[in-house]
Coordinates of C-alpha atoms and ligand atoms in Angstrom, one line a residue:
X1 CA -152.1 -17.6 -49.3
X2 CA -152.4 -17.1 -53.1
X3 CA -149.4 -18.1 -55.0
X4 CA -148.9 -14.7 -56.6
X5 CA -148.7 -13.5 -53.2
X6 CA -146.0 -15.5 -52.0
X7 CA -144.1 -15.4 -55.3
X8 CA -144.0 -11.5 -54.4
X9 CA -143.5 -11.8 -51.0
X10 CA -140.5 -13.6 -51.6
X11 CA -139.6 -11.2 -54.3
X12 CA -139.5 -8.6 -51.5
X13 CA -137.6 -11.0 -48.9
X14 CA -134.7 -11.4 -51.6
X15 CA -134.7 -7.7 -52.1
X16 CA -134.7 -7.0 -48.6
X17 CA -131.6 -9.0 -48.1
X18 CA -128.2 -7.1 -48.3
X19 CA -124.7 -7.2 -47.5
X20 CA -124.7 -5.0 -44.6
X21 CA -121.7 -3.6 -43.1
X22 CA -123.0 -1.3 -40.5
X23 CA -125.5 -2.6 -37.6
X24 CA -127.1 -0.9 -34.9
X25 CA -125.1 -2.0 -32.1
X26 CA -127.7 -0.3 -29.6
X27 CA -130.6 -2.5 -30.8
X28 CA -131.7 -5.3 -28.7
X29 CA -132.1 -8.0 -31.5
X30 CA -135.1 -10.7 -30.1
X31 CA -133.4 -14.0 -29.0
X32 CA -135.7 -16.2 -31.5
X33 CA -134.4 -14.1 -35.1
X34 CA -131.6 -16.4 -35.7
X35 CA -132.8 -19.6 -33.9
X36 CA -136.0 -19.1 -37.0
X37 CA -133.3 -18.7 -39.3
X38 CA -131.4 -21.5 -38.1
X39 CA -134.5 -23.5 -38.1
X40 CA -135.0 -22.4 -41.5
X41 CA -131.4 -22.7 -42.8
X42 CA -132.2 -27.2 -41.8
X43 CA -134.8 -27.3 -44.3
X44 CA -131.9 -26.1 -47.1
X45 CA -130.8 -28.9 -49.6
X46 CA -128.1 -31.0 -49.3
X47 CA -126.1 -33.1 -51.3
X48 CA -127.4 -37.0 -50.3
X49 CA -129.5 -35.5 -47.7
X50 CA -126.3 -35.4 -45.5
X51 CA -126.0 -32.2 -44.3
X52 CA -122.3 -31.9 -43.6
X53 CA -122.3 -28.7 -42.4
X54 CA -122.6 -26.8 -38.9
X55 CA -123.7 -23.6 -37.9
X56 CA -121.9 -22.1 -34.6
X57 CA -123.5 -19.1 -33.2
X58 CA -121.6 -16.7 -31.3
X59 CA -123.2 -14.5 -29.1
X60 CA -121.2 -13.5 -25.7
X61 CA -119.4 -10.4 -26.1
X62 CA -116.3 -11.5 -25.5
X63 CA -116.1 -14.3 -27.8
X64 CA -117.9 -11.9 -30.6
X65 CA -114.6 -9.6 -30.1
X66 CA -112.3 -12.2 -30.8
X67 CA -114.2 -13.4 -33.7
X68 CA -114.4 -10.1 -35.4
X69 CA -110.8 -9.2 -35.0
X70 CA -110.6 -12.8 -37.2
X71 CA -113.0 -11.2 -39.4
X72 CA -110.2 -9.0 -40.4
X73 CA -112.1 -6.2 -38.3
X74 CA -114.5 -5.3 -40.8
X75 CA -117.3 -2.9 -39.8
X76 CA -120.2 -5.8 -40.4
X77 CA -118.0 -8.1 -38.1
X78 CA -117.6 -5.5 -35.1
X79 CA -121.4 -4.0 -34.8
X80 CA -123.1 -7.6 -35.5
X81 CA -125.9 -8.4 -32.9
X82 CA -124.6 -11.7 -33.5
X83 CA -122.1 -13.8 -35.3
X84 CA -123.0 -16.8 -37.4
X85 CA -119.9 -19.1 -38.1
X86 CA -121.0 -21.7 -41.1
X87 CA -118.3 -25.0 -40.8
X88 CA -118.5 -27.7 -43.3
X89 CA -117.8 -31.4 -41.7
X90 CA -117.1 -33.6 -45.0
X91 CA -115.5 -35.5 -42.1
X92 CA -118.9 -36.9 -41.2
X93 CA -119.9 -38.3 -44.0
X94 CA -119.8 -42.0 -42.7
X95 CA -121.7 -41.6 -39.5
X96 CA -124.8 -39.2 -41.4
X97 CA -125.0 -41.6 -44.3
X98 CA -125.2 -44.5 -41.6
X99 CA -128.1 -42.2 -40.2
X100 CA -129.8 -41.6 -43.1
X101 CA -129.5 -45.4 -44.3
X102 CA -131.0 -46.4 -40.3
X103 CA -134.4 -43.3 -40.8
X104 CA -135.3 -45.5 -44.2
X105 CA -134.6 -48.7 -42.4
X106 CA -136.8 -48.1 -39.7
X107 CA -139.6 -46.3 -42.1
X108 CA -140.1 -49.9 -43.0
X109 CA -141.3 -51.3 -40.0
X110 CA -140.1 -54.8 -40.3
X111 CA -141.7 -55.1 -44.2
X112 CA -139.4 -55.9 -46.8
X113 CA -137.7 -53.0 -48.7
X114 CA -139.0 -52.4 -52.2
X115 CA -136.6 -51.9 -54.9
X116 CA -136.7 -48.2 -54.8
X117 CA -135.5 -48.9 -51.0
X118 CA -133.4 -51.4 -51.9
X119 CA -131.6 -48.5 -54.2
X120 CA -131.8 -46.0 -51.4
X121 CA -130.4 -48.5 -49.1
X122 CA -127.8 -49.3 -51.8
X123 CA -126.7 -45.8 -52.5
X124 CA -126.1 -45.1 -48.7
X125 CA -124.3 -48.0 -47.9
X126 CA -122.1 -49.0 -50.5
X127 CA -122.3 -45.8 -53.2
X128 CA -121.3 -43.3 -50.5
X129 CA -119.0 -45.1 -48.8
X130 CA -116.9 -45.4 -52.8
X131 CA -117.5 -41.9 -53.0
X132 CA -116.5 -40.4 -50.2
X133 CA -113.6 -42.9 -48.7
X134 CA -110.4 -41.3 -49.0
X135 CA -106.9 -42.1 -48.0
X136 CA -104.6 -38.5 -46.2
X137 CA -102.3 -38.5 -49.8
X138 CA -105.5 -38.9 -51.9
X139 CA -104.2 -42.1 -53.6
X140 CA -107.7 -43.7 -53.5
X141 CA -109.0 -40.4 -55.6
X142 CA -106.3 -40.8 -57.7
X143 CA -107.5 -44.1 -58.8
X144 CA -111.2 -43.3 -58.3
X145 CA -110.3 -40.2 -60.9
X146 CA -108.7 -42.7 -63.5
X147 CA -111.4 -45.3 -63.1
X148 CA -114.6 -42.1 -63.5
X149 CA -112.6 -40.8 -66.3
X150 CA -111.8 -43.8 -68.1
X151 CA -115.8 -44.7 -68.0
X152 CA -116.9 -41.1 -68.5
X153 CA -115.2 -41.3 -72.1
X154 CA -117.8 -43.8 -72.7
X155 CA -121.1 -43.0 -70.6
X156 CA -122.3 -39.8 -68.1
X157 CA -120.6 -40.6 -65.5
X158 CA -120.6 -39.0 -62.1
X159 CA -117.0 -37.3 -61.5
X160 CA -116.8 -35.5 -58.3
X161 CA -115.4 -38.2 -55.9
X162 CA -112.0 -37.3 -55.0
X163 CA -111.1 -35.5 -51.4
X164 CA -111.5 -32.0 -53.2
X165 CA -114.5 -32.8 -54.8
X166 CA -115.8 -33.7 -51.5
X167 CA -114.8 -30.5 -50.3
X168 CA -116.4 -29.0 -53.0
X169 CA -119.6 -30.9 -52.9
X170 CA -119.9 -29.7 -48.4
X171 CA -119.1 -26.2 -49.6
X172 CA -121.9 -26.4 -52.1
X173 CA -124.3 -27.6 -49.6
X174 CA -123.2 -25.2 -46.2
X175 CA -123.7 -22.0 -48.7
X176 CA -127.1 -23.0 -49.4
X177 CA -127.7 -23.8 -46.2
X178 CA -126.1 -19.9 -45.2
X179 CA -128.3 -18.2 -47.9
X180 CA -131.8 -20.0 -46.5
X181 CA -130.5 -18.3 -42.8
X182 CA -130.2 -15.0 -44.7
X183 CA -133.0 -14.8 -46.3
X184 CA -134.7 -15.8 -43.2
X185 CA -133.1 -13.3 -41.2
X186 CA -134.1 -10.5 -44.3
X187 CA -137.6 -12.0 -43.6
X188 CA -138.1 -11.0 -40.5
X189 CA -136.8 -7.6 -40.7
X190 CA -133.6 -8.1 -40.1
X191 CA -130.1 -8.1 -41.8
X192 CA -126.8 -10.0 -42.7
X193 CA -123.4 -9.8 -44.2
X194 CA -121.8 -13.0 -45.4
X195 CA -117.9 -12.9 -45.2
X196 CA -115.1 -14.8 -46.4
X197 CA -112.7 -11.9 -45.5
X198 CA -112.0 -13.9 -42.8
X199 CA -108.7 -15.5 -41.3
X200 CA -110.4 -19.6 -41.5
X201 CA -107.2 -21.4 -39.1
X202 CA -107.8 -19.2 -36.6
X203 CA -111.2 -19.0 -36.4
X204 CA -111.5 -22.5 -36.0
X205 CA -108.7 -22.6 -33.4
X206 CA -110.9 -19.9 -31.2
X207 CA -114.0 -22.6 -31.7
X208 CA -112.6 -25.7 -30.8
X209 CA -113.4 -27.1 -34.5
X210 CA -111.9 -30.7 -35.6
X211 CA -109.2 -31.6 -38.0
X212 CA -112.1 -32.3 -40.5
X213 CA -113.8 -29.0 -40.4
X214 CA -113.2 -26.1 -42.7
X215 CA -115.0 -22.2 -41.9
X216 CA -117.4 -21.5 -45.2
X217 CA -118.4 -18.1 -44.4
X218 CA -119.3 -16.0 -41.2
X219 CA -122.7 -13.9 -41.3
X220 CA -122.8 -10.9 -39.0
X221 CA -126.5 -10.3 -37.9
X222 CA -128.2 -7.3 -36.6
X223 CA -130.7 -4.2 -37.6
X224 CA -128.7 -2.2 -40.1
X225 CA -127.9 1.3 -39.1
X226 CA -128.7 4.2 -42.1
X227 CA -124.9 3.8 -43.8
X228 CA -125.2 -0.3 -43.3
X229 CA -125.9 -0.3 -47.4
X230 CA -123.0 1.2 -49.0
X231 CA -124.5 1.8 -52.4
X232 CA -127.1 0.9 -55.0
X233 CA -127.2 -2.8 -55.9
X234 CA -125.0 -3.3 -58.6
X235 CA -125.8 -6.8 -61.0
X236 CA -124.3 -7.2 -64.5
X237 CA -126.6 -7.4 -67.3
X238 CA -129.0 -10.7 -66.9
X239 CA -127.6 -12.1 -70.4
X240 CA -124.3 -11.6 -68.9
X241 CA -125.1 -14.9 -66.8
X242 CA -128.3 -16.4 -67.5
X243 CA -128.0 -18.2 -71.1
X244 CA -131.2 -20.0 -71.9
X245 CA -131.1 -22.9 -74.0
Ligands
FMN1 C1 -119.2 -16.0 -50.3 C2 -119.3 -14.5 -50.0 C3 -118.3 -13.8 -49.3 C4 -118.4 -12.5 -49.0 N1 -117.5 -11.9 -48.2 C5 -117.6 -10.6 -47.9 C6 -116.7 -10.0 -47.0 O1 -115.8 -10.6 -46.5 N2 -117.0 -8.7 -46.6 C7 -118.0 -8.0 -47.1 O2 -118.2 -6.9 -46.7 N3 -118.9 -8.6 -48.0 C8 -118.7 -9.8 -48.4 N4 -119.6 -10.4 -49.2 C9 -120.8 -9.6 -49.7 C10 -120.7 -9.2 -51.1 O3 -119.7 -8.3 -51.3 C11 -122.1 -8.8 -51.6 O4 -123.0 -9.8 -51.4 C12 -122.1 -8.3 -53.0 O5 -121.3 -7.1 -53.1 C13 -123.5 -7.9 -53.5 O6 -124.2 -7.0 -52.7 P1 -125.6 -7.4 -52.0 O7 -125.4 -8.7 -51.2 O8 -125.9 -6.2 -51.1 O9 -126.6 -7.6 -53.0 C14 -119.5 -11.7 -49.5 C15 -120.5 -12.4 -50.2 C16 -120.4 -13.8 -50.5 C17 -121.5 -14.5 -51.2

């Protein structure tokens, strides 16, 4: 395919995409839609390559009910197809660094690492585990903070290492990892409505989820109905937030 092709294609996929609140809820939506998408949404960026996020789809009727009433009842949530609940999970960061750290060791078939390996190696097992340890009252951060701040009056210096920041940093990652499923979904004809109207505690109650998990947005998914676009797309002025330098 040319490039100018795909370029519009893509162009078209992105317009495609809205937040739809009203689905056909007598559509039979094909099995495979969101598996693609969630296919898709694996390939998304994430920060260190460590992927702390989940996707839980929610499909029987009787869970889909319970999540949408969680949803706060919104229109999107009740006529979805299907549910899409994105989780972050900061609280693997130890065991998918290890993982990552084990695919480059075992890339190098017994030969000694290089020192770009060495680095990689480095940064997984002794940079991530400074960056993301944390003690429950944050005390480590504390003094991680002081320590980042002290040098950054100096040098660049990375910041983002307290349990927040973390938190901030597996957001970061699960929303792009959400927008490549909904633009995916929008691809193949389809349609999505990301919410954070949502009530997070009880939602992950109702799934089971860990201590460690927090809910970053639920998609509904389906075929929107003729009123599933409430209005004309609205976007401030591009200078309003692009500034070129
Ligand atoms: C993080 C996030 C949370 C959102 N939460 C909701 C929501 O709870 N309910 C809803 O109807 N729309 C929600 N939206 C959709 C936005 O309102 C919508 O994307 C915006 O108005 C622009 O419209 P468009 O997506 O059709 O271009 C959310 C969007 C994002 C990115």
């Amino acid at each position: 395919m040319q490039d100018k092709n795909r370029s519009e294609l893509f162009s078209e996929i992105v317009e495609h995409r809205r937040a739809v609140r009203d689905f056909d809820t007598t559509h039979s939506m094909p099995e495979n839609i969101v598996e693609q998408a969630m296919n898709d949404a694996l390939l998304a960026p994430s920060s260190s390559n460590l992927q702390l996020w989940e996707m839980h789809r929610v499909k029987s009727d009787g869970v889909k009910e319970k999540l949408a009433h969680l949803c706060m009842g919104q229109g999107a949530a009740k006529t979805a197809s299907e549910l899409v609940v994105v989780v972050t999970r900061k609280d693997k960061w130890k065991e998918r660094a290890k993982w990552n750290a084990e695919k480059i060791r075992s890339s190098l078939n017994g030969e000694e690492p290089n020192e770009k390996i060495k680095g990689a190696l480095a940064y997984y097992e002794k940079l991530m585990p400074f960056a993301y340890f944390n003690d429950p009252l944050n005390i480590t951060g504390f003094f991680k903070y002081l320590l980042l701040n002290t040098i950054g009056l100096f040098r660049p210096t990375v910041r983002r290492l307290g349990h927040t920041e973390g938190r901030i940093v597996a957001h970061k990652s699960a929303a792009l990892a959400a927008q490549t499923f909904m633009l995916s979904v929008a691809a193949s004809g389809y349609d999505t409505c990301p919410m954070e109207g949502v009530d997070p505690v009880r939602i992950k109650r109702l799934l089971k989820l860990p201590t460690g998990a927090e809910v970053n947005m639920v998609i509904a998914v389906g075929k929107r109905t003729s009123q599933g676009v409430y209005g004309p797309r609205l976007r401030v002025e591009a200078n309003q937030v692009i500034q070129t330098w």
